[in-house]
Amino acid sequence: MTPPATAAELPPVLAEIREDFLALPERDRPQLLLEFSRELPELPDRFKFAPGLLERVEECQSPVRAFAEVADDNTVHLYATAPLEAPTTRGFASILVQGIAGLSPHQVLAIPDDYPSWLGLDRAISPLRLRGMAGILSRTKRQVREQISA
Amino acid sequence: MTAPIDSDARIQEYAHPERLVTTQWLAQHLGDEGIVVVESDEDVLLYETGHIPGAVKIDWHTDLNDPEIREYIDGDQFAELLSSKGISKDTTIVLYGDKNNWWAAYAAWVFTIYGHEDVRLLDGGRGKWIAEGRELTTDVPAPTPGTYPVATRDDVTFRIFKDDVQKHIGSGPLVDIRSFPEYTGERLHIPDYPEEGVLRGGHIPTARNVPWATAVAEDGTYKPRAELEAIYQAGGLGLTNDDAIVTYCRIGERSSHTWFALHFLLGLDNVKNYDGSWTEWGNAVRVPIVKGEEAGALV
């Protein structure tokens, strides 16, 4: 599976999110990330009460837990949780949760690993924080790979 | 104008009670003329989710660091930054932040090497303020610009660079304030921060390990003076006022937290923070390291 070479080949929601960030002046982009952080959905009860199902993402600076699930209809859904006092991490998780919802496993695996750096946040958010988002993405892909090969 | 000193009994016991304020003191003095509250966090978006009313934000990464070299901004930029936050040379700055004030203490250290006289930490930081149910706002203040003069950074009194740390080995104490697995070299990073890893794990020869958290109580406030003395002075590391002490961690922020305790709370005069810290030392060519639990010696 070759990752898309251009933004035009991104899954539609991730492409749209990228366009929304790039349409803003650089100084306003963190505000949009903050809005995403507020939109991170609550975990479904089956994960809320079984936190062991969610894998700790060690790459993130704040405790974030995420779990990608390939449903019976062959669509992927990402579930993630991060504390309110870590809005940057919540924002990144929320972008991926929204951008991945309903994609096929192959579409998920084709998301570029460096997608976080496509959002134009490099100067507002330090690179090491962006790597945390890349960490969530790479774990998501591994979990998807494990489930489709199972 | 200098703001009054917190009269809290525990604060009064410290060597420099003028450097730490309780949440109660701050609540009483919010909005006083001559005081500017500054939030400095690890999470760049946290201030925007709600902050202490009237507080301005300074980001350690984007505001205090030069974008091109690993160094702080210069004296002109520092003056411009502080002026833009409504701070003048005689302003009382009260710093607070997330993660037990790690980045707030770091900012306090940077402000100190730039010679700002009245820098205070909010004891317990953002976490304690919120735990007590105190007011937060998302209103961002538009401060009247201050008149900060061009600042001169003192890189000698409280700061030390790699070459001088190397000379320091064997002549004075080194306090490594990272977690124990980082100190022994078992881990190259603290659990949540793998992206700031280095080539080699371990510690600077002769350094003793006292993790930063040892200095704080459960609510994030600094422990009372007698307890800090038991950790760092008699009964603990044995540090005295005759010692030239060097603190370090991974990038210099957690060690600022301990630097603050040693210098301002215990009154030890000669304490330098090595901001290059393990990310520099562990990657540098021709510098010795020690792995394992023993402090080690210079060979």
Tab-separated table of C-alpha atoms in Angstrom:
chain	number	residue	atom	x	y	z
A	1	MET	CA	0.000	0.000	0.000
A	2	THR	CA	1.598	3.261	-1.121
A	3	PRO	CA	0.737	6.340	0.927
A	4	PRO	CA	-0.714	9.241	-1.035
A	5	ALA	CA	1.925	11.451	-2.517
A	6	THR	CA	-0.233	14.543	-2.499
A	7	ALA	CA	-2.803	16.081	-0.222
A	8	ALA	CA	-5.463	15.528	-2.888
A	9	GLU	CA	-5.281	11.797	-2.202
A	10	LEU	CA	-5.891	12.105	1.537
A	11	PRO	CA	-9.103	10.670	2.960
A	12	PRO	CA	-11.730	13.428	2.588
A	13	VAL	CA	-12.138	14.431	6.250
A	14	LEU	CA	-8.393	14.558	6.889
A	15	ALA	CA	-7.972	16.612	3.697
A	16	GLU	CA	-10.708	18.976	4.832
A	17	ILE	CA	-9.159	19.368	8.288
A	18	ARG	CA	-5.814	20.140	6.677
A	19	GLU	CA	-7.398	22.779	4.436
A	20	ASP	CA	-9.122	24.359	7.425
A	21	PHE	CA	-5.804	24.698	9.263
A	22	LEU	CA	-3.906	26.038	6.274
A	23	ALA	CA	-6.669	28.553	5.488
A	24	LEU	CA	-5.976	30.256	8.810
A	25	PRO	CA	-3.108	32.630	9.511
A	26	GLU	CA	-0.392	30.766	11.386
A	27	ARG	CA	-1.086	32.524	14.683
A	28	ASP	CA	-4.755	31.445	14.661
A	29	ARG	CA	-4.128	27.756	13.996
A	30	PRO	CA	-3.658	26.756	17.658
A	31	GLN	CA	-7.172	28.100	18.294
A	32	LEU	CA	-8.569	25.614	15.787
A	33	LEU	CA	-6.641	22.827	17.501
A	34	LEU	CA	-8.262	23.935	20.747
A	35	GLU	CA	-11.691	23.629	19.119
A	36	PHE	CA	-10.832	20.087	18.078
A	37	SER	CA	-9.786	19.322	21.646
A	38	ARG	CA	-13.281	20.263	22.798
A	39	GLU	CA	-14.836	17.937	20.245
A	40	LEU	CA	-13.054	14.770	21.367
A	41	PRO	CA	-16.002	12.437	21.935
A	42	GLU	CA	-16.561	10.647	25.219
A	43	LEU	CA	-15.551	7.029	25.154
A	44	PRO	CA	-18.308	4.477	24.608
A	45	ASP	CA	-19.137	2.758	27.889
A	46	ARG	CA	-17.500	-0.508	26.898
A	47	PHE	CA	-14.140	1.294	26.774
A	48	LYS	CA	-14.830	3.689	29.612
A	49	PHE	CA	-15.222	0.843	32.021
A	50	ALA	CA	-12.466	-1.299	30.559
A	51	PRO	CA	-9.560	1.094	30.229
A	52	GLY	CA	-7.196	-1.828	29.715
A	53	LEU	CA	-8.536	-2.060	26.169
A	54	LEU	CA	-7.025	1.277	25.332
A	55	GLU	CA	-3.340	1.303	24.651
A	56	ARG	CA	-1.130	3.896	26.279
A	57	VAL	CA	0.533	6.057	23.621
A	58	GLU	CA	4.024	6.456	25.040
A	59	GLU	CA	5.054	9.017	22.444
A	60	CYS	CA	2.666	11.615	23.834
A	61	GLN	CA	3.728	13.995	26.558
A	62	SER	CA	0.454	13.574	28.370
A	63	PRO	CA	-1.378	10.397	29.215
A	64	VAL	CA	-3.395	9.528	26.137
A	65	ARG	CA	-4.971	6.190	25.481
A	66	ALA	CA	-6.274	5.098	22.120
A	67	PHE	CA	-7.742	2.044	20.491
A	68	ALA	CA	-8.635	1.499	16.842
A	69	GLU	CA	-11.375	-0.973	16.026
A	70	VAL	CA	-12.186	-2.570	12.701
A	71	ALA	CA	-15.945	-3.116	12.774
A	72	ASP	CA	-17.895	-5.982	11.156
A	73	ASP	CA	-18.737	-3.740	8.198
A	74	ASN	CA	-14.997	-3.280	7.590
A	75	THR	CA	-14.896	0.335	8.750
A	76	VAL	CA	-12.367	1.670	11.225
A	77	HIS	CA	-13.187	3.727	14.291
A	78	LEU	CA	-10.639	5.234	16.627
A	79	TYR	CA	-11.440	5.744	20.300
A	80	ALA	CA	-9.206	7.962	22.373
A	81	THR	CA	-9.062	9.655	25.740
A	82	ALA	CA	-6.759	12.310	27.156
A	83	PRO	CA	-7.110	14.521	30.226
A	84	LEU	CA	-8.705	17.962	30.000
A	85	GLU	CA	-5.460	19.509	31.189
A	86	ALA	CA	-3.756	18.251	28.039
A	87	PRO	CA	-5.669	20.127	25.314
A	88	THR	CA	-2.913	19.805	22.707
A	89	THR	CA	-2.994	16.040	22.954
A	90	ARG	CA	-6.796	16.030	22.984
A	91	GLY	CA	-6.799	18.172	19.855
A	92	PHE	CA	-4.519	15.801	17.972
A	93	ALA	CA	-6.486	12.768	19.109
A	94	SER	CA	-9.734	14.451	18.083
A	95	ILE	CA	-8.448	15.192	14.563
A	96	LEU	CA	-7.547	11.552	14.090
A	97	VAL	CA	-10.778	10.255	15.631
A	98	GLN	CA	-12.803	12.446	13.267
A	99	GLY	CA	-10.587	11.899	10.253
A	100	ILE	CA	-10.488	8.139	10.554
A	101	ALA	CA	-14.131	7.439	11.411
A	102	GLY	CA	-15.667	5.165	8.813
A	103	LEU	CA	-12.569	4.684	6.656
A	104	SER	CA	-11.633	1.268	5.356
A	105	PRO	CA	-8.570	-0.398	6.901
A	106	HIS	CA	-6.649	0.179	3.674
A	107	GLN	CA	-7.478	3.878	3.681
A	108	VAL	CA	-6.229	4.124	7.260
A	109	LEU	CA	-2.994	2.345	6.418
A	110	ALA	CA	-2.481	4.765	3.518
A	111	ILE	CA	-2.611	7.892	5.692
A	112	PRO	CA	0.852	9.437	5.470
A	113	ASP	CA	2.838	8.851	8.665
A	114	ASP	CA	3.822	12.515	8.650
A	115	TYR	CA	0.249	13.789	8.310
A	116	PRO	CA	0.644	15.825	11.568
A	117	SER	CA	3.309	17.905	9.865
A	118	TRP	CA	0.889	18.692	7.009
A	119	LEU	CA	-1.247	20.881	9.279
A	120	GLY	CA	1.007	23.929	9.302
A	121	LEU	CA	1.486	23.831	13.069
A	122	ASP	CA	5.237	23.292	13.130
A	123	ARG	CA	6.037	26.757	14.344
A	124	ALA	CA	3.179	27.178	16.805
A	125	ILE	CA	3.490	23.731	18.357
A	126	SER	CA	6.945	22.327	18.973
A	127	PRO	CA	7.984	19.372	16.788
A	128	LEU	CA	8.148	17.043	19.740
A	129	ARG	CA	4.478	17.615	20.447
A	130	LEU	CA	3.594	16.930	16.831
A	131	ARG	CA	5.468	13.656	17.155
A	132	GLY	CA	2.998	12.667	19.823
A	133	MET	CA	0.245	12.869	17.228
A	134	ALA	CA	2.348	10.784	14.843
A	135	GLY	CA	2.599	8.278	17.693
A	136	ILE	CA	-1.182	7.956	17.949
A	137	LEU	CA	-1.371	7.482	14.181
A	138	SER	CA	1.301	4.799	14.013
A	139	ARG	CA	-0.307	2.847	16.841
A	140	THR	CA	-3.674	3.127	15.138
A	141	LYS	CA	-2.184	1.655	11.995
A	142	ARG	CA	-0.552	-1.192	13.866
A	143	GLN	CA	-3.792	-2.057	15.629
A	144	VAL	CA	-5.671	-2.008	12.321
A	145	ARG	CA	-2.999	-4.199	10.726
A	146	GLU	CA	-3.232	-6.682	13.616
A	147	GLN	CA	-7.008	-6.898	13.315
A	148	ILE	CA	-7.183	-7.368	9.556
A	149	SER	CA	-4.507	-10.046	9.634
A	150	ALA	CA	-6.135	-11.869	12.543
B	1	MET	CA	6.740	49.147	43.848
B	2	THR	CA	7.169	45.805	45.510
B	3	ALA	CA	4.188	43.719	46.501
B	4	PRO	CA	3.926	42.575	50.127
B	5	ILE	CA	5.453	39.273	51.191
B	6	ASP	CA	3.144	36.362	51.912
B	7	SER	CA	2.736	36.070	55.672
B	8	ASP	CA	1.855	32.365	55.563
B	9	ALA	CA	3.790	30.571	58.328
B	10	ARG	CA	5.303	27.878	56.100
B	11	ILE	CA	6.388	30.428	53.490
B	12	GLN	CA	7.947	32.607	56.196
B	13	GLU	CA	10.280	29.775	57.197
B	14	TYR	CA	12.018	29.708	53.834
B	15	ALA	CA	15.281	31.571	53.329
B	16	HIS	CA	13.627	33.888	50.811
B	17	PRO	CA	9.925	34.088	51.653
B	18	GLU	CA	9.604	36.879	49.096
B	19	ARG	CA	9.904	34.289	46.307
B	20	LEU	CA	6.868	32.119	46.899
B	21	VAL	CA	3.193	33.001	47.309
B	22	THR	CA	0.222	30.892	48.316
B	23	THR	CA	-2.943	30.651	46.256
B	24	GLN	CA	-4.677	32.551	49.035
B	25	TRP	CA	-2.184	35.432	48.788
B	26	LEU	CA	-2.628	35.594	45.044
B	27	ALA	CA	-6.409	35.577	45.295
B	28	GLN	CA	-6.157	38.571	47.627
B	29	HIS	CA	-3.735	40.469	45.404
B	30	LEU	CA	-5.196	39.746	41.970
B	31	GLY	CA	-5.475	42.997	40.086
B	32	ASP	CA	-3.146	44.932	42.403
B	33	GLU	CA	-1.136	47.547	40.612
B	34	GLY	CA	2.452	46.479	40.030
B	35	ILE	CA	1.738	42.736	39.963
B	36	VAL	CA	1.571	40.759	36.728
B	37	VAL	CA	0.551	37.106	36.844
B	38	VAL	CA	2.176	34.953	34.157
B	39	GLU	CA	1.112	31.443	33.154
B	40	SER	CA	3.789	29.216	31.659
B	41	ASP	CA	2.761	25.671	30.758
B	42	GLU	CA	4.008	22.554	29.121
B	43	ASP	CA	0.805	22.315	27.084
B	44	VAL	CA	0.690	25.267	24.695
B	45	LEU	CA	-3.108	25.364	24.605
B	46	LEU	CA	-3.845	25.061	28.290
B	47	TYR	CA	-3.912	28.806	29.004
B	48	GLU	CA	-6.609	29.214	26.355
B	49	THR	CA	-8.889	26.713	28.096
B	50	GLY	CA	-9.023	28.965	31.170
B	51	HIS	CA	-6.500	30.811	33.313
B	52	ILE	CA	-6.279	32.922	36.445
B	53	PRO	CA	-8.097	36.206	35.753
B	54	GLY	CA	-5.705	38.824	34.426
B	55	ALA	CA	-2.876	36.351	33.808
B	56	VAL	CA	-0.820	36.692	30.641
B	57	LYS	CA	0.789	33.747	28.858
B	58	ILE	CA	4.444	33.137	28.120
B	59	ASP	CA	5.344	29.960	26.230
B	60	TRP	CA	8.789	28.632	27.135
B	61	HIS	CA	9.289	27.176	23.691
B	62	THR	CA	7.993	29.817	21.299
B	63	ASP	CA	8.521	32.938	23.434
B	64	LEU	CA	11.723	32.371	25.414
B	65	ASN	CA	13.839	30.407	22.966
B	66	ASP	CA	15.671	31.697	19.951
B	67	PRO	CA	14.251	29.870	16.924
B	68	GLU	CA	17.620	29.434	15.227
B	69	ILE	CA	20.070	28.382	17.934
B	70	ARG	CA	19.691	26.552	21.235
B	71	GLU	CA	19.769	29.702	23.304
B	72	TYR	CA	17.341	32.097	24.891
B	73	ILE	CA	16.167	35.223	23.127
B	74	ASP	CA	18.482	38.222	23.343
B	75	GLY	CA	18.196	41.237	25.630
B	76	ASP	CA	16.234	43.346	23.144
B	77	GLN	CA	13.737	40.583	22.484
B	78	PHE	CA	13.400	39.876	26.190
B	79	ALA	CA	12.627	43.530	26.884
B	80	GLU	CA	10.117	43.591	24.043
B	81	LEU	CA	8.439	40.373	25.217
B	82	LEU	CA	8.067	41.543	28.805
B	83	SER	CA	6.910	45.021	27.787
B	84	SER	CA	4.250	43.460	25.568
B	85	LYS	CA	2.932	41.576	28.624
B	86	GLY	CA	2.596	44.785	30.620
B	87	ILE	CA	5.746	44.106	32.649
B	88	SER	CA	8.258	46.763	33.644
B	89	LYS	CA	11.530	46.380	35.498
B	90	ASP	CA	9.923	46.999	38.894
B	91	THR	CA	6.902	44.736	38.310
B	92	THR	CA	6.245	41.853	40.706
B	93	ILE	CA	5.927	38.787	38.476
B	94	VAL	CA	3.966	35.830	39.849
B	95	LEU	CA	4.516	32.701	37.756
B	96	TYR	CA	2.407	29.572	37.730
B	97	GLY	CA	1.776	26.656	35.408
B	98	ASP	CA	0.880	23.038	34.832
B	99	LYS	CA	2.821	19.916	35.812
B	100	ASN	CA	3.724	21.170	39.291
B	101	ASN	CA	5.179	24.408	37.950
B	102	TRP	CA	7.961	22.765	35.936
B	103	TRP	CA	7.759	25.345	33.165
B	104	ALA	CA	6.843	28.154	35.522
B	105	ALA	CA	10.023	27.422	37.514
B	106	TYR	CA	11.937	27.301	34.247
B	107	ALA	CA	10.574	30.729	33.302
B	108	ALA	CA	11.444	31.959	36.814
B	109	TRP	CA	15.025	30.843	36.222
B	110	VAL	CA	15.178	32.528	32.799
B	111	PHE	CA	13.722	35.745	34.238
B	112	THR	CA	16.281	35.563	37.042
B	113	ILE	CA	19.293	35.207	34.746
B	114	TYR	CA	17.902	38.219	32.905
B	115	GLY	CA	18.090	40.088	36.186
B	116	HIS	CA	14.412	40.566	36.926
B	117	GLU	CA	14.343	41.376	40.637
B	118	ASP	CA	10.913	40.372	41.852
B	119	VAL	CA	10.017	36.944	40.453
B	120	ARG	CA	7.731	34.739	42.542
B	121	LEU	CA	6.213	31.298	42.075
B	122	LEU	CA	2.631	30.462	42.913
B	123	ASP	CA	3.130	27.516	45.272
B	124	GLY	CA	1.299	24.482	43.931
B	125	GLY	CA	0.779	26.088	40.538
B	126	ARG	CA	-2.213	25.777	38.303
B	127	GLY	CA	-3.247	22.453	39.755
B	128	LYS	CA	-3.696	23.780	43.283
B	129	TRP	CA	-5.566	26.885	42.126
B	130	ILE	CA	-8.037	24.691	40.249
B	131	ALA	CA	-8.284	22.069	43.005
B	132	GLU	CA	-9.404	24.820	45.352
B	133	GLY	CA	-12.172	25.801	42.980
B	134	ARG	CA	-10.782	29.265	42.401
B	135	GLU	CA	-11.846	31.434	39.505
B	136	LEU	CA	-10.676	30.828	35.952
B	137	THR	CA	-11.447	32.857	32.854
B	138	THR	CA	-10.909	32.604	29.116
B	139	ASP	CA	-10.738	36.408	28.799
B	140	VAL	CA	-7.330	37.316	27.455
B	141	PRO	CA	-6.098	40.584	28.937
B	142	ALA	CA	-4.811	43.379	26.703
B	143	PRO	CA	-2.121	44.809	28.992
B	144	THR	CA	-0.900	48.359	28.749
B	145	PRO	CA	2.627	47.907	27.402
B	146	GLY	CA	5.296	48.097	30.083
B	147	THR	CA	8.574	49.950	29.743
B	148	TYR	CA	11.127	47.198	30.046
B	149	PRO	CA	14.726	48.321	29.503
B	150	VAL	CA	17.057	46.262	27.320
B	151	ALA	CA	18.031	43.344	29.544
B	152	THR	CA	21.449	41.795	30.060
B	153	ARG	CA	21.586	38.078	30.673
B	154	ASP	CA	23.964	36.813	33.348
B	155	ASP	CA	25.265	33.441	32.129
B	156	VAL	CA	27.624	32.997	35.068
B	157	THR	CA	25.876	33.304	38.408
B	158	PHE	CA	23.052	30.776	37.979
B	159	ARG	CA	23.868	29.151	34.654
B	160	ILE	CA	26.618	26.735	33.596
B	161	PHE	CA	27.683	25.295	30.249
B	162	LYS	CA	28.957	21.864	29.303
B	163	ASP	CA	32.707	22.587	29.446
B	164	ASP	CA	32.425	24.054	32.910
B	165	VAL	CA	30.282	21.142	34.085
B	166	GLN	CA	33.085	18.868	32.954
B	167	LYS	CA	35.560	20.883	35.043
B	168	HIS	CA	33.092	20.821	37.935
B	169	ILE	CA	33.185	17.011	38.197
B	170	GLY	CA	35.112	16.135	41.299
B	171	SER	CA	35.125	19.660	42.689
B	172	GLY	CA	31.492	20.214	43.612
B	173	PRO	CA	28.193	18.398	43.974
B	174	LEU	CA	26.002	17.593	40.990
B	175	VAL	CA	22.315	16.971	41.552
B	176	ASP	CA	20.601	14.883	38.887
B	177	ILE	CA	16.891	15.435	39.348
B	178	ARG	CA	15.578	13.022	36.708
B	179	SER	CA	13.700	9.836	37.482
B	180	PHE	CA	15.759	6.908	38.802
B	181	PRO	CA	15.585	4.826	35.560
B	182	GLU	CA	16.885	7.823	33.618
B	183	TYR	CA	19.693	8.258	36.130
B	184	THR	CA	20.815	4.652	35.936
B	185	GLY	CA	20.582	4.684	32.162
B	186	GLU	CA	17.901	2.053	32.006
B	187	ARG	CA	15.715	4.618	30.253
B	188	LEU	CA	16.785	7.322	27.835
B	189	HIS	CA	13.819	9.520	28.644
B	190	ILE	CA	11.093	9.989	31.185
B	191	PRO	CA	8.118	7.784	30.495
B	192	ASP	CA	5.992	10.370	28.700
B	193	TYR	CA	8.754	12.094	26.761
B	194	PRO	CA	10.497	9.597	24.496
B	195	GLU	CA	10.914	12.137	21.729
B	196	GLU	CA	13.552	13.950	23.687
B	197	GLY	CA	15.700	10.875	23.880
B	198	VAL	CA	19.449	10.754	23.579
B	199	LEU	CA	22.073	8.363	22.277
B	200	ARG	CA	23.274	7.156	25.649
B	201	GLY	CA	21.636	6.668	29.009
B	202	GLY	CA	23.209	7.290	32.388
B	203	HIS	CA	24.349	10.298	34.386
B	204	ILE	CA	27.199	12.768	34.759
B	205	PRO	CA	29.994	11.213	36.866
B	206	THR	CA	29.623	11.973	40.602
B	207	ALA	CA	26.003	13.206	40.235
B	208	ARG	CA	23.597	12.178	42.970
B	209	ASN	CA	20.006	11.403	42.054
B	210	VAL	CA	17.210	13.301	43.798
B	211	PRO	CA	14.132	13.344	41.553
B	212	TRP	CA	12.422	16.746	41.462
B	213	ALA	CA	9.204	15.328	42.916
B	214	THR	CA	11.041	14.622	46.153
B	215	ALA	CA	10.793	18.355	46.868
B	216	VAL	CA	7.018	18.618	46.682
B	217	ALA	CA	4.063	17.607	48.816
B	218	GLU	CA	1.028	15.801	47.433
B	219	ASP	CA	-0.734	19.035	46.547
B	220	GLY	CA	2.211	20.192	44.457
B	221	THR	CA	3.472	22.764	46.970
B	222	TYR	CA	7.087	22.725	48.085
B	223	LYS	CA	7.688	20.727	51.266
B	224	PRO	CA	8.312	22.724	54.460
B	225	ARG	CA	11.837	23.991	54.951
B	226	ALA	CA	12.795	21.399	57.572
B	227	GLU	CA	11.840	18.576	55.196
B	228	LEU	CA	13.763	20.138	52.323
B	229	GLU	CA	16.787	20.463	54.601
B	230	ALA	CA	16.513	16.767	55.473
B	231	ILE	CA	16.577	15.913	51.772
B	232	TYR	CA	19.248	18.252	50.475
B	233	GLN	CA	21.258	19.297	53.518
B	234	ALA	CA	22.085	17.550	56.792
B	235	GLY	CA	20.805	13.984	56.757
B	236	GLY	CA	20.412	14.023	52.968
B	237	LEU	CA	22.786	15.150	50.248
B	238	GLY	CA	24.743	17.192	52.773
B	239	LEU	CA	24.815	20.324	50.656
B	240	THR	CA	26.173	23.381	52.440
B	241	ASN	CA	26.554	27.017	51.617
B	242	ASP	CA	30.233	26.409	50.839
B	243	ASP	CA	29.322	24.169	47.924
B	244	ALA	CA	29.179	25.194	44.296
B	245	ILE	CA	26.131	23.166	43.295
B	246	VAL	CA	24.996	22.202	39.792
B	247	THR	CA	21.531	20.888	38.983
B	248	TYR	CA	20.513	19.270	35.723
B	249	CYS	CA	17.773	17.126	34.209
B	250	ARG	CA	16.850	16.452	30.593
B	251	ILE	CA	16.319	19.918	29.108
B	252	GLY	CA	16.627	22.099	32.190
B	253	GLU	CA	13.040	22.615	33.252
B	254	ARG	CA	12.666	20.096	36.082
B	255	SER	CA	16.104	21.099	37.366
B	256	SER	CA	14.910	24.729	37.493
B	257	HIS	CA	12.274	23.530	39.933
B	258	THR	CA	14.997	22.094	42.210
B	259	TRP	CA	17.308	25.079	41.566
B	260	PHE	CA	14.500	27.272	42.884
B	261	ALA	CA	14.192	25.183	46.062
B	262	LEU	CA	17.927	25.073	46.737
B	263	HIS	CA	18.595	28.738	46.084
B	264	PHE	CA	15.477	30.566	47.193
B	265	LEU	CA	13.892	28.234	49.729
B	266	LEU	CA	17.030	26.864	51.418
B	267	GLY	CA	19.136	29.937	50.756
B	268	LEU	CA	22.135	28.131	49.249
B	269	ASP	CA	24.033	30.897	47.469
B	270	ASN	CA	25.890	29.136	44.722
B	271	VAL	CA	23.512	26.983	42.691
B	272	LYS	CA	23.770	26.791	38.922
B	273	ASN	CA	21.318	25.163	36.546
B	274	TYR	CA	22.870	23.297	33.614
B	275	ASP	CA	20.211	23.913	30.964
B	276	GLY	CA	22.049	21.886	28.319
B	277	SER	CA	21.256	18.959	30.617
B	278	TRP	CA	21.109	15.332	29.545
B	279	THR	CA	19.910	16.029	25.991
B	280	GLU	CA	23.267	17.749	25.456
B	281	TRP	CA	25.510	15.688	27.736
B	282	GLY	CA	24.206	12.294	26.610
B	283	ASN	CA	24.818	13.184	22.983
B	284	ALA	CA	28.102	15.070	23.304
B	285	VAL	CA	31.358	13.647	22.002
B	286	ARG	CA	34.169	13.042	24.489
B	287	VAL	CA	32.256	13.530	27.689
B	288	PRO	CA	32.205	10.771	30.292
B	289	ILE	CA	29.027	9.151	31.564
B	290	VAL	CA	28.264	6.672	34.312
B	291	LYS	CA	25.636	3.948	34.075
B	292	GLY	CA	23.992	2.289	37.025
B	293	GLU	CA	23.095	3.218	40.563
B	294	GLU	CA	26.541	4.357	41.739
B	295	ALA	CA	27.387	8.060	41.421
B	296	GLY	CA	30.756	7.151	39.963
B	297	ALA	CA	33.951	9.146	39.816
B	298	LEU	CA	35.885	11.046	37.209
B	299	VAL	CA	38.327	8.701	35.480
